Tab-separated table of C-alpha atoms and ligand atoms in Angstrom:
chain	number	residue	atom	x	y	z
A	777	MET	CA	-7.224	7.154	-23.019
A	778	GLY	CA	-6.640	3.829	-21.277
A	779	VAL	CA	-4.202	2.262	-18.882
A	780	ARG	CA	-3.571	-1.427	-18.332
A	781	PHE	CA	-1.889	-3.117	-15.403
A	782	THR	CA	0.289	-5.641	-17.219
A	783	GLY	CA	2.765	-6.955	-14.663
A	784	TRP	CA	3.226	-7.273	-10.915
A	785	GLY	CA	6.061	-8.148	-8.541
A	786	ILE	CA	6.733	-8.192	-4.814
A	787	ALA	CA	9.579	-8.557	-2.343
A	788	VAL	CA	9.611	-9.190	1.382
A	789	PRO	CA	12.643	-9.726	3.597
A	790	GLU	CA	13.224	-13.282	4.843
A	791	ARG	CA	13.282	-12.425	8.542
A	792	ILE	CA	9.867	-12.834	10.172
A	793	VAL	CA	9.132	-11.242	13.548
A	794	THR	CA	6.115	-12.831	15.242
A	795	ASN	CA	3.904	-11.230	17.871
A	796	ASP	CA	5.303	-13.705	20.388
A	797	GLU	CA	8.826	-12.541	19.621
A	798	LEU	CA	7.817	-8.912	20.199
A	799	SER	CA	6.133	-9.917	23.450
A	800	GLN	CA	9.504	-11.053	24.777
A	801	THR	CA	10.820	-7.484	24.842
A	802	LEU	CA	7.645	-5.351	24.923
A	803	ASP	CA	4.715	-5.120	27.326
A	804	THR	CA	2.331	-6.620	24.783
A	805	SER	CA	0.941	-10.009	23.759
A	806	ASP	CA	-0.010	-11.981	20.673
A	807	GLU	CA	-3.595	-11.859	21.918
A	808	TRP	CA	-3.668	-8.039	22.178
A	809	ILE	CA	-1.995	-7.447	18.807
A	810	THR	CA	-4.144	-10.012	16.990
A	811	GLU	CA	-7.415	-8.788	18.522
A	812	ARG	CA	-6.745	-5.058	18.119
A	813	THR	CA	-5.011	-5.091	14.742
A	814	GLY	CA	-5.295	-8.509	13.030
A	815	ILE	CA	-1.494	-8.593	12.645
A	816	ARG	CA	0.263	-11.861	13.537
A	817	GLN	CA	3.726	-11.292	12.125
A	818	ARG	CA	5.728	-8.910	9.955
A	819	HIS	CA	8.799	-9.219	7.704
A	820	VAL	CA	11.775	-7.085	8.700
A	821	GLY	CA	15.006	-6.210	6.868
A	822	GLY	CA	16.483	-5.123	3.561
A	823	SER	CA	16.397	-1.554	2.320
A	824	ALA	CA	13.910	0.468	0.292
A	825	MET	CA	16.317	0.105	-2.619
A	826	SER	CA	16.989	-3.635	-2.386
A	827	LEU	CA	13.335	-4.572	-1.908
A	828	GLY	CA	12.274	-2.202	-4.681
A	829	ILE	CA	14.783	-3.693	-7.125
A	830	THR	CA	13.523	-7.238	-6.550
A	831	ALA	CA	9.849	-6.281	-6.875
A	832	GLY	CA	10.513	-4.088	-9.913
A	833	LEU	CA	12.440	-6.754	-11.809
A	834	GLU	CA	9.678	-9.280	-11.222
A	835	ALA	CA	6.995	-6.861	-12.429
A	836	VAL	CA	8.832	-6.077	-15.686
A	837	LYS	CA	9.352	-9.798	-16.323
A	838	ASP	CA	5.721	-10.519	-15.442
A	839	ALA	CA	4.642	-7.926	-18.030
A	840	GLY	CA	6.760	-9.723	-20.632
A	841	LEU	CA	8.827	-6.574	-21.215
A	842	GLU	CA	12.511	-5.739	-21.540
A	843	LEU	CA	14.004	-3.185	-19.154
A	844	SER	CA	14.591	-0.895	-22.131
A	845	ASP	CA	10.810	-0.780	-22.716
A	846	ILE	CA	10.190	1.146	-19.462
A	847	ASP	CA	9.783	4.893	-20.065
A	848	PHE	CA	9.547	6.104	-16.483
A	849	LEU	CA	9.991	4.827	-12.928
A	850	VAL	CA	7.845	6.230	-10.122
A	851	VAL	CA	8.749	4.998	-6.643
A	852	ALA	CA	6.411	5.517	-3.706
A	853	THR	CA	8.208	5.408	-0.392
A	854	THR	CA	7.801	6.892	3.066
A	855	THR	CA	11.183	5.517	4.090
A	856	PRO	CA	13.762	6.502	1.447
A	857	ASP	CA	17.180	5.056	2.194
A	858	ARG	CA	18.606	8.577	2.067
A	859	LEU	CA	17.091	12.051	2.294
A	860	CYS	CA	18.973	12.723	-0.942
A	861	PRO	CA	19.226	11.316	-3.543
A	862	ALA	CA	15.749	9.888	-4.072
A	863	THR	CA	15.419	6.105	-3.926
A	864	ALA	CA	14.072	5.812	-7.499
A	865	PRO	CA	17.357	6.515	-9.350
A	866	MET	CA	19.159	4.007	-7.123
A	867	ILE	CA	16.489	1.376	-7.816
A	868	ALA	CA	16.668	2.182	-11.529
A	869	ASN	CA	20.441	1.741	-11.462
A	870	GLY	CA	20.172	-1.526	-9.531
A	871	MET	CA	17.602	-2.852	-11.998
A	872	GLY	CA	19.477	-1.700	-15.084
A	873	LEU	CA	16.911	0.941	-16.094
A	874	THR	CA	18.064	4.134	-17.765
A	875	CYS	CA	14.727	5.993	-17.841
A	876	PRO	CA	13.725	9.016	-15.723
A	877	ALA	CA	13.099	8.046	-12.097
A	878	MET	CA	11.565	9.904	-9.182
A	879	ASP	CA	10.081	9.382	-5.735
A	880	VAL	CA	6.584	10.173	-4.508
A	881	ASN	CA	5.920	10.392	-0.787
A	882	ALA	CA	2.256	10.225	0.197
A	883	ALA	CA	2.866	7.812	3.106
A	884	CYS	CA	0.505	4.835	3.064
A	885	SER	CA	-1.465	6.282	0.129
A	886	GLY	CA	1.827	6.372	-1.784
A	887	PHE	CA	1.177	3.533	-4.199
A	888	MET	CA	-2.144	4.994	-5.300
A	889	TYR	CA	-0.605	8.467	-5.625
A	890	ALA	CA	2.185	6.933	-7.729
A	891	VAL	CA	-0.371	5.152	-9.935
A	892	ARG	CA	-2.191	8.464	-10.353
A	893	THR	CA	1.110	10.116	-11.287
A	894	ALA	CA	1.840	7.336	-13.784
A	895	TYR	CA	-1.615	7.795	-15.294
A	896	GLY	CA	-0.810	11.460	-15.892
A	897	LEU	CA	2.540	10.564	-17.451
A	898	LEU	CA	0.847	8.039	-19.748
A	899	GLU	CA	-1.662	10.703	-20.741
A	900	THR	CA	1.187	12.931	-21.870
A	901	GLY	CA	3.132	10.586	-24.091
A	902	ASN	CA	4.827	7.854	-22.046
A	903	LYS	CA	3.877	4.294	-22.968
A	904	LYS	CA	5.130	1.996	-20.198
A	905	ILE	CA	5.666	3.002	-16.602
A	906	LEU	CA	6.970	1.027	-13.655
A	907	VAL	CA	5.436	1.963	-10.309
A	908	ILE	CA	7.026	0.592	-7.138
A	909	GLY	CA	5.935	0.955	-3.526
A	910	THR	CA	8.850	0.071	-1.256
A	911	GLU	CA	9.319	0.490	2.468
A	912	ASN	CA	11.950	-0.110	5.113
A	913	LEU	CA	9.752	1.065	7.974
A	914	SER	CA	11.561	-1.064	10.572
A	915	ARG	CA	14.532	1.305	10.360
A	916	TRP	CA	12.363	4.142	11.714
A	917	VAL	CA	10.630	2.170	14.449
A	918	ASP	CA	11.591	2.532	18.083
A	919	TRP	CA	11.529	-1.148	18.985
A	920	THR	CA	10.930	-0.242	22.647
A	921	ASP	CA	7.691	1.597	21.730
A	922	ARG	CA	4.814	-0.875	21.713
A	923	ASN	CA	2.478	1.643	20.088
A	924	MET	CA	4.356	1.506	16.771
A	925	ALA	CA	6.539	-1.604	16.898
A	926	VAL	CA	3.614	-4.005	16.686
A	927	LEU	CA	2.144	-2.388	13.573
A	928	LEU	CA	4.786	-1.942	10.890
A	929	GLY	CA	6.660	-4.236	8.505
A	930	ASP	CA	8.977	-4.050	5.501
A	931	GLY	CA	8.309	-5.005	1.875
A	932	ALA	CA	7.817	-3.840	-1.687
A	933	GLY	CA	5.251	-4.239	-4.459
A	934	ALA	CA	5.481	-3.152	-8.079
A	935	ALA	CA	3.218	-2.803	-11.096
A	936	VAL	CA	3.769	-2.049	-14.776
A	937	LEU	CA	1.204	0.342	-16.277
A	938	GLU	CA	0.893	0.501	-20.043
A	939	TYR	CA	-0.895	2.941	-22.317
A	940	ASP	CA	-3.760	1.397	-24.280
A	941	PRO	CA	-5.852	3.528	-26.644
A	942	ASP	CA	-8.584	0.883	-26.736
A	943	GLY	CA	-9.649	0.578	-23.123
A	944	SER	CA	-8.693	0.955	-19.497
A	945	ASP	CA	-8.294	-1.072	-16.320
A	946	LEU	CA	-8.384	2.172	-14.325
A	947	LEU	CA	-11.901	3.610	-14.358
A	948	SER	CA	-11.719	6.359	-11.744
A	949	PHE	CA	-9.698	7.981	-8.967
A	950	TYR	CA	-10.400	10.072	-5.957
A	951	LEU	CA	-7.400	11.451	-4.050
A	952	GLY	CA	-7.168	13.870	-1.147
A	953	ALA	CA	-4.903	15.394	1.472
A	954	ASP	CA	-5.390	17.293	4.735
A	955	GLY	CA	-2.199	18.750	6.179
A	956	SER	CA	-4.013	20.055	9.246
A	957	ALA	CA	-3.786	16.427	10.450
A	958	ALA	CA	-0.021	16.246	9.847
A	959	ASP	CA	0.888	15.845	13.524
A	960	LEU	CA	-1.222	12.710	13.970
A	961	LEU	CA	1.420	10.458	12.429
A	962	THR	CA	4.981	11.684	12.075
A	963	CYS	CA	8.626	10.728	11.839
A	964	GLU	CA	10.995	13.620	12.479
A	965	HIS	CA	14.539	13.720	11.056
A	966	GLY	CA	16.652	11.358	13.136
A	967	GLY	CA	13.610	10.201	15.066
A	968	PHE	CA	11.053	7.418	15.007
A	969	PHE	CA	7.438	7.023	13.925
A	970	GLU	CA	4.956	8.411	16.435
A	971	MET	CA	1.188	8.328	16.167
A	972	ASN	CA	-2.113	9.252	17.759
A	973	GLY	CA	-3.582	5.847	16.946
A	974	ARG	CA	-7.168	6.477	17.970
A	975	GLU	CA	-7.504	9.680	15.970
A	976	VAL	CA	-5.807	8.154	12.918
A	977	PHE	CA	-8.240	5.238	13.178
A	978	ARG	CA	-11.277	7.530	13.332
A	979	ARG	CA	-10.211	9.673	10.392
A	980	ALA	CA	-9.018	6.687	8.346
A	981	VAL	CA	-12.456	5.118	8.287
A	982	ARG	CA	-14.004	8.451	7.315
A	983	VAL	CA	-11.637	9.211	4.408
A	984	VAL	CA	-11.673	5.655	3.054
A	985	VAL	CA	-15.469	5.632	2.969
A	986	ASP	CA	-15.712	9.103	1.464
A	987	SER	CA	-13.055	8.591	-1.223
A	988	ALA	CA	-14.363	5.115	-2.094
A	989	GLU	CA	-17.894	6.444	-2.530
A	990	LYS	CA	-16.643	9.249	-4.770
A	991	ALA	CA	-14.457	6.915	-6.849
A	992	MET	CA	-17.347	4.469	-7.304
A	993	ALA	CA	-19.752	7.262	-8.257
A	994	SER	CA	-17.261	8.562	-10.784
A	995	ALA	CA	-16.906	5.051	-12.275
A	996	GLY	CA	-20.680	4.729	-12.395
A	997	ILE	CA	-20.849	1.704	-10.115
A	998	THR	CA	-22.079	0.916	-6.609
A	999	SER	CA	-20.477	-1.300	-3.993
A	1000	SER	CA	-22.749	-4.189	-5.026
A	1001	ASP	CA	-20.888	-4.246	-8.373
A	1002	LEU	CA	-17.541	-4.884	-6.666
A	1003	SER	CA	-15.968	-8.321	-6.603
A	1004	LEU	CA	-12.934	-7.248	-4.614
A	1005	MET	CA	-11.766	-4.586	-2.184
A	1006	ILE	CA	-7.999	-4.131	-1.999
A	1007	PRO	CA	-7.516	-1.856	1.004
A	1008	HIS	CA	-4.408	-0.442	2.627
A	1009	GLN	CA	-3.433	-2.922	5.318
A	1010	ALA	CA	-3.161	-0.946	8.564
A	1011	ASN	CA	-5.649	-2.564	10.927
A	1012	ILE	CA	-8.303	-5.222	10.285
A	1013	ARG	CA	-10.788	-3.197	12.351
A	1014	ILE	CA	-10.353	-0.159	10.079
A	1015	ILE	CA	-11.007	-2.368	7.046
A	1016	GLN	CA	-14.049	-3.953	8.710
A	1017	ALA	CA	-15.500	-0.582	9.718
A	1018	ALA	CA	-15.007	0.892	6.243
A	1019	ALA	CA	-16.357	-2.214	4.497
A	1020	GLN	CA	-19.438	-2.198	6.699
A	1021	ARG	CA	-20.176	1.478	5.989
A	1022	LEU	CA	-19.646	0.888	2.271
A	1023	ASP	CA	-21.850	-2.203	2.375
A	1024	ILE	CA	-19.057	-4.445	1.115
A	1025	ASP	CA	-18.981	-8.017	2.369
A	1026	MET	CA	-15.704	-8.752	4.204
A	1027	ASP	CA	-15.333	-11.882	2.038
A	1028	LYS	CA	-14.519	-9.468	-0.790
A	1029	ALA	CA	-11.707	-7.743	1.149
A	1030	VAL	CA	-8.145	-8.879	0.546
A	1031	ILE	CA	-6.304	-9.261	3.848
A	1032	THR	CA	-2.534	-9.625	4.082
A	1033	LEU	CA	-1.805	-7.645	7.233
A	1034	ASP	CA	-1.846	-10.843	9.279
A	1035	ARG	CA	1.390	-11.853	7.512
A	1036	TYR	CA	3.010	-8.530	6.569
A	1037	GLY	CA	1.712	-5.945	9.056
A	1038	ASN	CA	1.377	-2.394	7.769
A	1039	THR	CA	3.886	-1.959	4.933
A	1040	SER	CA	2.705	1.559	3.998
A	1041	SER	CA	2.989	2.226	0.264
A	1042	SER	CA	3.771	-1.446	-0.405
A	1043	SER	CA	0.591	-2.790	1.128
A	1044	ILE	CA	-1.839	-2.405	-1.788
A	1045	PRO	CA	0.430	-4.073	-4.395
A	1046	LEU	CA	1.305	-6.804	-1.886
A	1047	ALA	CA	-2.421	-7.364	-1.405
A	1048	PHE	CA	-3.112	-7.358	-5.153
A	1049	TYR	CA	-0.370	-9.939	-5.655
A	1050	ASP	CA	-1.794	-12.117	-2.910
A	1051	ALA	CA	-5.267	-11.926	-4.453
A	1052	ARG	CA	-3.931	-12.848	-7.861
A	1053	SER	CA	-1.910	-15.761	-6.435
A	1054	ASN	CA	-5.142	-17.033	-4.900
A	1055	GLY	CA	-7.083	-16.760	-8.164
A	1056	ARG	CA	-9.162	-13.808	-6.966
A	1057	ILE	CA	-8.350	-11.437	-9.864
A	1058	LYS	CA	-10.805	-12.192	-12.638
A	1059	PRO	CA	-11.056	-10.362	-15.982
A	1060	GLY	CA	-14.122	-8.165	-16.291
A	1061	GLU	CA	-14.645	-7.814	-12.541
A	1062	PHE	CA	-14.618	-4.537	-10.629
A	1063	ALA	CA	-12.308	-3.883	-7.697
A	1064	LEU	CA	-11.822	-1.001	-5.316
A	1065	MET	CA	-8.292	-0.018	-4.303
A	1066	THR	CA	-8.305	2.300	-1.319
A	1067	GLY	CA	-5.684	3.703	1.003
A	1068	PHE	CA	-4.970	6.350	3.609
A	1069	GLY	CA	-1.939	7.484	5.473
A	1070	ALA	CA	0.112	10.151	7.189
A	1071	GLY	CA	-0.354	13.643	5.900
A	1072	MET	CA	-3.142	12.808	6.096
A	1073	THR	CA	-3.525	11.556	2.561
A	1074	TRP	CA	-6.052	9.237	0.998
A	1075	ALA	CA	-6.756	7.698	-2.389
A	1076	SER	CA	-9.324	5.360	-3.896
A	1077	ALA	CA	-9.554	3.961	-7.410
A	1078	VAL	CA	-11.993	1.703	-9.215
A	1079	VAL	CA	-10.432	-0.804	-11.591
A	1080	ARG	CA	-11.773	-3.440	-13.925
A	1081	TRP	CA	-9.193	-6.088	-14.689
A	1082	SER	CA	-8.599	-7.026	-18.304
A	1083	ARG	CA	-6.230	-9.921	-17.567
B	1979	LIG	N1	0.108	-3.986	23.474
B	1979	LIG	C1	-0.662	-4.052	24.577
B	1979	LIG	N2	-1.418	-3.031	25.001
B	1979	LIG	C2	-1.387	-1.895	24.281
B	1979	LIG	C3	-0.603	-1.756	23.129
B	1979	LIG	C4	0.174	-2.859	22.731
B	1979	LIG	N3	0.942	-2.842	21.638
B	1979	LIG	N4	-0.788	-0.523	22.621
B	1979	LIG	C5	-1.655	0.100	23.422
B	1979	LIG	N5	-2.013	-0.724	24.436
B	1979	LIG	C6	-2.957	-0.481	25.519
B	1979	LIG	C7	-3.152	0.988	25.797
B	1979	LIG	O1	-2.152	1.454	26.656
B	1979	LIG	C8	-4.524	1.012	26.397
B	1979	LIG	O2	-4.433	0.616	27.751
B	1979	LIG	P1	-5.399	1.271	28.859
B	1979	LIG	O3	-6.804	0.856	28.443
B	1979	LIG	O4	-4.941	0.633	30.117
B	1979	LIG	O5	-5.178	2.732	28.779
B	1979	LIG	C9	-5.258	-0.093	25.656
B	1979	LIG	O6	-4.239	-0.946	25.108
B	1979	LIG	C10	-6.139	0.408	24.546
B	1979	LIG	O7	-5.409	1.387	23.791
B	1979	LIG	P2	-6.003	2.098	22.548
B	1979	LIG	O8	-4.978	3.060	22.020
B	1979	LIG	O9	-7.373	2.603	22.853
B	1979	LIG	O10	-6.140	0.858	21.561
B	1979	LIG	P3	-6.852	0.792	20.180
B	1979	LIG	O11	-7.906	-0.211	20.215
B	1979	LIG	O12	-7.159	2.162	19.638
B	1979	LIG	O13	-5.683	0.191	19.271
B	1979	LIG	C11	-4.140	0.937	17.601
B	1979	LIG	C12	-4.483	0.934	19.083
B	1979	LIG	C13	-2.871	1.752	17.403
B	1979	LIG	C14	-3.905	-0.495	17.160
B	1979	LIG	C15	-5.343	1.539	16.813
B	1979	LIG	O14	-5.722	2.759	17.396
B	1979	LIG	C16	-5.017	1.771	15.378
B	1979	LIG	O15	-4.801	0.840	14.622
B	1979	LIG	N6	-5.049	3.045	14.935
B	1979	LIG	C17	-4.799	3.369	13.565
B	1979	LIG	C18	-3.340	3.232	13.304
B	1979	LIG	C19	-3.028	3.231	11.864
B	1979	LIG	O16	-3.783	2.779	11.056
B	1979	LIG	N7	-1.838	3.720	11.541
B	1979	LIG	C20	-1.303	3.680	10.239
B	1979	LIG	C21	-1.917	4.710	9.375
B	1979	LIG	S1	-1.425	4.422	7.733
């Protein structure tokens, strides 16, 4: 059975918050944030629903489909607008979709978990699935806390996945979760994001490397076969450390965190979109998508683009 990525869309709020702007109210600096994270600015605003609607509509149009063609909507979000209902039905309603719709929360691995979920749905009879990663992280940031405020941003990215009996863009997956690390990165009800940054960093590199190696082995390739690495955009140093251990040249890594910060489950589709806009997605080439996040969760996939 095969799955094709046939359409993509993104949305980011207009308001840009630069490191210099943050430095006016926090004990931090553009120099520190840029050196330690690679982030220079982030987009802030909107809601998980509004950003998701915009990205989703673009992806369906990009796939050349009608809204009525979509069989299922899977929304990955760490920051649902409400505890209940899920964000997916509200996005579906805003887009004009009438198909089943549900949320997946796997934090920053959310998009890859949602793609994995869509794959399973396509295996069992659905034909066209819209997957959206959408985040309004700024709502859950304590803007007086320099540990978190410098890292996160808002945005959404969407992809249409279609069943194809004749071949697949998705060659392999490797997903994992370790709830014993749950307290390393949390947001309690009514609270804000809090994190043990150093420990998250250490574990992130480990799980990205491990899951990427397993996904590549399962696809029957090695890192030298890759043309592109599309990593979750949390910290440039995490990406560099993982790329080095995987023997992937940093020229192959897509980097968008300088402009968007960490947008959690939106970061991989935002990065894909950026790569495609820059002519870096080429048919027949292998790419590694890899993410990690609170939970902790992690997910890697090997893809070979057909368009
Ligand atoms: N601005 C200025 N200084 C800061 C700062 C900020 N925003 N945040 C921390 N500091 C200070 C610390 O207080 C510390 O000062 P000290 O040496 O006087 O004690 C110093 O900078 C170094 O802190 P440290 O926590 O060791 O920095 P770091 O190099 O580990 O970078 C993170 C901090 C959060 C950027 C980094 O640990 C990280 O990215 N972790 C992973 C986070 C992540 O990926 N989260 C999302 C998961 S999906």
